[in-house]
CSV table of C-alpha atoms in Angstrom, one decimal:
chain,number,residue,atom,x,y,z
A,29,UNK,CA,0.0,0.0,0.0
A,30,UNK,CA,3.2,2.4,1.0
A,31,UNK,CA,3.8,2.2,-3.0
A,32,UNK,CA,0.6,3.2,-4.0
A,33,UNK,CA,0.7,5.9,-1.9
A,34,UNK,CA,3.9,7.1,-3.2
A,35,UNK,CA,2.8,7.3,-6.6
A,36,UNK,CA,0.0,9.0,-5.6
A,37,UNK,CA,2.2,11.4,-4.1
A,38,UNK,CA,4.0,12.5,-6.7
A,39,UNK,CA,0.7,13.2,-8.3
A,40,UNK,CA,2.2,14.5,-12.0
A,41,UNK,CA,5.9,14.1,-11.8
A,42,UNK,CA,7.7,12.5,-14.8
A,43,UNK,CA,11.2,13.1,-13.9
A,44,UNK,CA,13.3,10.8,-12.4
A,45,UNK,CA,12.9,6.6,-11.7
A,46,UNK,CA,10.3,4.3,-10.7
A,47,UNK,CA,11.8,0.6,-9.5
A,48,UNK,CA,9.9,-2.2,-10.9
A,49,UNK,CA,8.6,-2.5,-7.0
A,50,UNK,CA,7.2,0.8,-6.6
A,51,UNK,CA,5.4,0.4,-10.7
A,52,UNK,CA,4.4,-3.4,-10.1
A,53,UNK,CA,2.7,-2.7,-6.6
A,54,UNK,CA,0.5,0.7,-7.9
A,55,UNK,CA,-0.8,-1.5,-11.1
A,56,UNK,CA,-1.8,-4.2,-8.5
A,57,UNK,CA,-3.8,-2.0,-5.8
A,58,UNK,CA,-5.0,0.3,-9.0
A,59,UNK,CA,-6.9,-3.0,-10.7
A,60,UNK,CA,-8.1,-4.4,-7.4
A,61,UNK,CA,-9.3,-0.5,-6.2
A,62,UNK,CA,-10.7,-0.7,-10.1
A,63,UNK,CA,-12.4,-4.0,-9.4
A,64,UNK,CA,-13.9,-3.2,-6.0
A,65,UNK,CA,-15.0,0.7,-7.7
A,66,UNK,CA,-16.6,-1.9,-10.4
A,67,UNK,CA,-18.6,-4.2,-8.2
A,68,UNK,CA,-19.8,-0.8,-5.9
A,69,UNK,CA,-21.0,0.7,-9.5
A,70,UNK,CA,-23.1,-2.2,-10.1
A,71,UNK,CA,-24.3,-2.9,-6.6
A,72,UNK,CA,-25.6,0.4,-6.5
A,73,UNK,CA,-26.4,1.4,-9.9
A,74,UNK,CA,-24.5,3.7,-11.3
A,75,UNK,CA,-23.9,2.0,-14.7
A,76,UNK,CA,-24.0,3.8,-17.7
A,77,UNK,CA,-23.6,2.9,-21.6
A,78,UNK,CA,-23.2,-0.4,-23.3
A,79,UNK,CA,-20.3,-1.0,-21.6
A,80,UNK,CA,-21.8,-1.1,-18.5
A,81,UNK,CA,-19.1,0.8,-16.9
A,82,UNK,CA,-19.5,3.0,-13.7
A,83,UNK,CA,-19.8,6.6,-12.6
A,84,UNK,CA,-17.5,6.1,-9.6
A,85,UNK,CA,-15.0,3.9,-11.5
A,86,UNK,CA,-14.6,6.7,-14.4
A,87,UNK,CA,-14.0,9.1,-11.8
A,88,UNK,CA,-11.1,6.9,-10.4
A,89,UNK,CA,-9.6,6.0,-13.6
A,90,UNK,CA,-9.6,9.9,-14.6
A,91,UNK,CA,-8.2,10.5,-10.8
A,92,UNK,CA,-4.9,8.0,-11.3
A,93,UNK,CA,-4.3,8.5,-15.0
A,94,UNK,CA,-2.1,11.5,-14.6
A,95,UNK,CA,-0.2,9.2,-11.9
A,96,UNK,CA,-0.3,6.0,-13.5
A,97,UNK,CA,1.3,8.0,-16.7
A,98,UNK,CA,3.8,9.5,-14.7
A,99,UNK,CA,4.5,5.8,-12.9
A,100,UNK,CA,5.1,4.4,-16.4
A,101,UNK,CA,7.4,7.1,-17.5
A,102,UNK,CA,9.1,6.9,-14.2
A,103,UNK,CA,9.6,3.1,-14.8
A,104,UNK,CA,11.1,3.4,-18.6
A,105,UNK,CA,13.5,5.8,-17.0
A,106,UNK,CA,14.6,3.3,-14.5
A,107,UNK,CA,15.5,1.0,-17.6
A,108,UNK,CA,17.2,3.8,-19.4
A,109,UNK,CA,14.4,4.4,-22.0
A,110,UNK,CA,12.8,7.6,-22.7
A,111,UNK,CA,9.4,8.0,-21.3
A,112,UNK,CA,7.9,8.0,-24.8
A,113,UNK,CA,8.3,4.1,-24.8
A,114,UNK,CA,4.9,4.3,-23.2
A,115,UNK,CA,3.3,5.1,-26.2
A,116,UNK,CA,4.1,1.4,-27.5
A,117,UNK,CA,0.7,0.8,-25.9
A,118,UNK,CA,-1.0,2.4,-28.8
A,119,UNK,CA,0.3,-0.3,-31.0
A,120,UNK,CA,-3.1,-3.0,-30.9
A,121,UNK,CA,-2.4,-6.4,-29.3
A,122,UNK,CA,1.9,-6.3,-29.0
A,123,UNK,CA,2.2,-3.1,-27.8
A,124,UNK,CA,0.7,-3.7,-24.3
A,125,UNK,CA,3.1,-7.1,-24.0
A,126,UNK,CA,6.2,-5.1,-25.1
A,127,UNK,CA,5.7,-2.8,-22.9
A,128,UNK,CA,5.0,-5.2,-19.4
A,129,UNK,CA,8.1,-7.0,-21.0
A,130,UNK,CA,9.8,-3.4,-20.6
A,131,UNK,CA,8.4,-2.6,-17.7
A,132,UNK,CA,9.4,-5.9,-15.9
A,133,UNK,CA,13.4,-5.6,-17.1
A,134,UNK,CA,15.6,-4.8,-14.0
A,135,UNK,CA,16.3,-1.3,-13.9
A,136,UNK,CA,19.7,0.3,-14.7
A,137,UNK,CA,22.3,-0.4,-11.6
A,138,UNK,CA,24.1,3.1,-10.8
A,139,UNK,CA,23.2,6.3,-12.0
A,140,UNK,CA,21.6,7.3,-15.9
A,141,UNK,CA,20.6,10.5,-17.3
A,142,UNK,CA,17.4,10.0,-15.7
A,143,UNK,CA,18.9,10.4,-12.4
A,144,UNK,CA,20.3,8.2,-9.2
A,145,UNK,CA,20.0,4.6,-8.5
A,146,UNK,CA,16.1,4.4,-6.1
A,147,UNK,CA,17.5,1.1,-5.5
A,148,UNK,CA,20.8,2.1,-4.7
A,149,UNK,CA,20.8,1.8,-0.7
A,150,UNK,CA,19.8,-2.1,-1.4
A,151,UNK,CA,22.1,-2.6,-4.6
A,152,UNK,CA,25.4,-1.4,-2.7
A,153,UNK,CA,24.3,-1.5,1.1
A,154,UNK,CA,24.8,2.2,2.2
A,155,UNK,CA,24.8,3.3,5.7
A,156,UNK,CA,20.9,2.9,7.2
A,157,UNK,CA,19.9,1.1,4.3
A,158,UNK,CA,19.4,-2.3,6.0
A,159,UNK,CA,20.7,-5.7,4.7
A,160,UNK,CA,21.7,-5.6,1.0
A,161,UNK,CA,19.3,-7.1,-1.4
A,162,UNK,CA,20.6,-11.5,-2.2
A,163,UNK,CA,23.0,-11.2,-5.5
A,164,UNK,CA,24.4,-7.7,-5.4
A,165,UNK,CA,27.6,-6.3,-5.1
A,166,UNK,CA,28.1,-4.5,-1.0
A,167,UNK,CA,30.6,-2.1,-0.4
């Protein structure tokens, strides 16, 4: 939930990096809030269209979309991309499986030009960090 709140946080900020942990956790809790938004529209009636979709659901998917953008472009920084890779979700049918493929790669290990390491305390155990994440290099 601490991830989700995160994102949230930075409500439209496109700069910098998203670990896959911090992207990964915010599309979880965003389908199930999505889900539960879904059921509550239906229980209660709010339905609209042929697509049956929800009053209160369309209010939470146009409530996250500036973070869940800004999550994604966080992310393809991370991997040393540009944040336009996102727009490989406009391509029908392989663009959505490229970019989870993307989006699932292990981030860059250091610094890029889309600024420092957010998994840097774990990758190279600095001071207060805790133990140093199984498989990486300590200091």
């Amino acid at each position: 939930m601490q991830w989700y709140i995160e994102v949230l946080k930075k409500y439209a900020v496109f700069d910098g990096r998203a670990r896959r942990k911090e992207y990964w956790m915010f599309v979880l809790f965003n389908v199930i809030v999505s889900i539960v938004l879904s059921i509550v529209d239906n229980l209660i009636g709010t339905t609209y269209g042929s697509a049956n979709s929800g009053v209160i659901s369309s209010i939470y998917s146009l409530a996250v979309l500036l973070p869940s953008i800004g999550v994604g472009i966080r992310r393809m920084h991370d991997t040393n991309r540009s944040g336009w890779w996102i727009l490989i979700n406009l391509i029908p049918c392989v663009g959505f499986i490229w970019f989870i493929v993307l989006a699932a790669q292990e981030g860059t290990a250091g610094d890029n030009q889309y600024g420092p390491d957010p998994k840097a305390a774990e990758r190279f155990g600095q001071p207060g960090a805790g133990p140093a994440e199984p498989g990486y290099p300590t200091v």
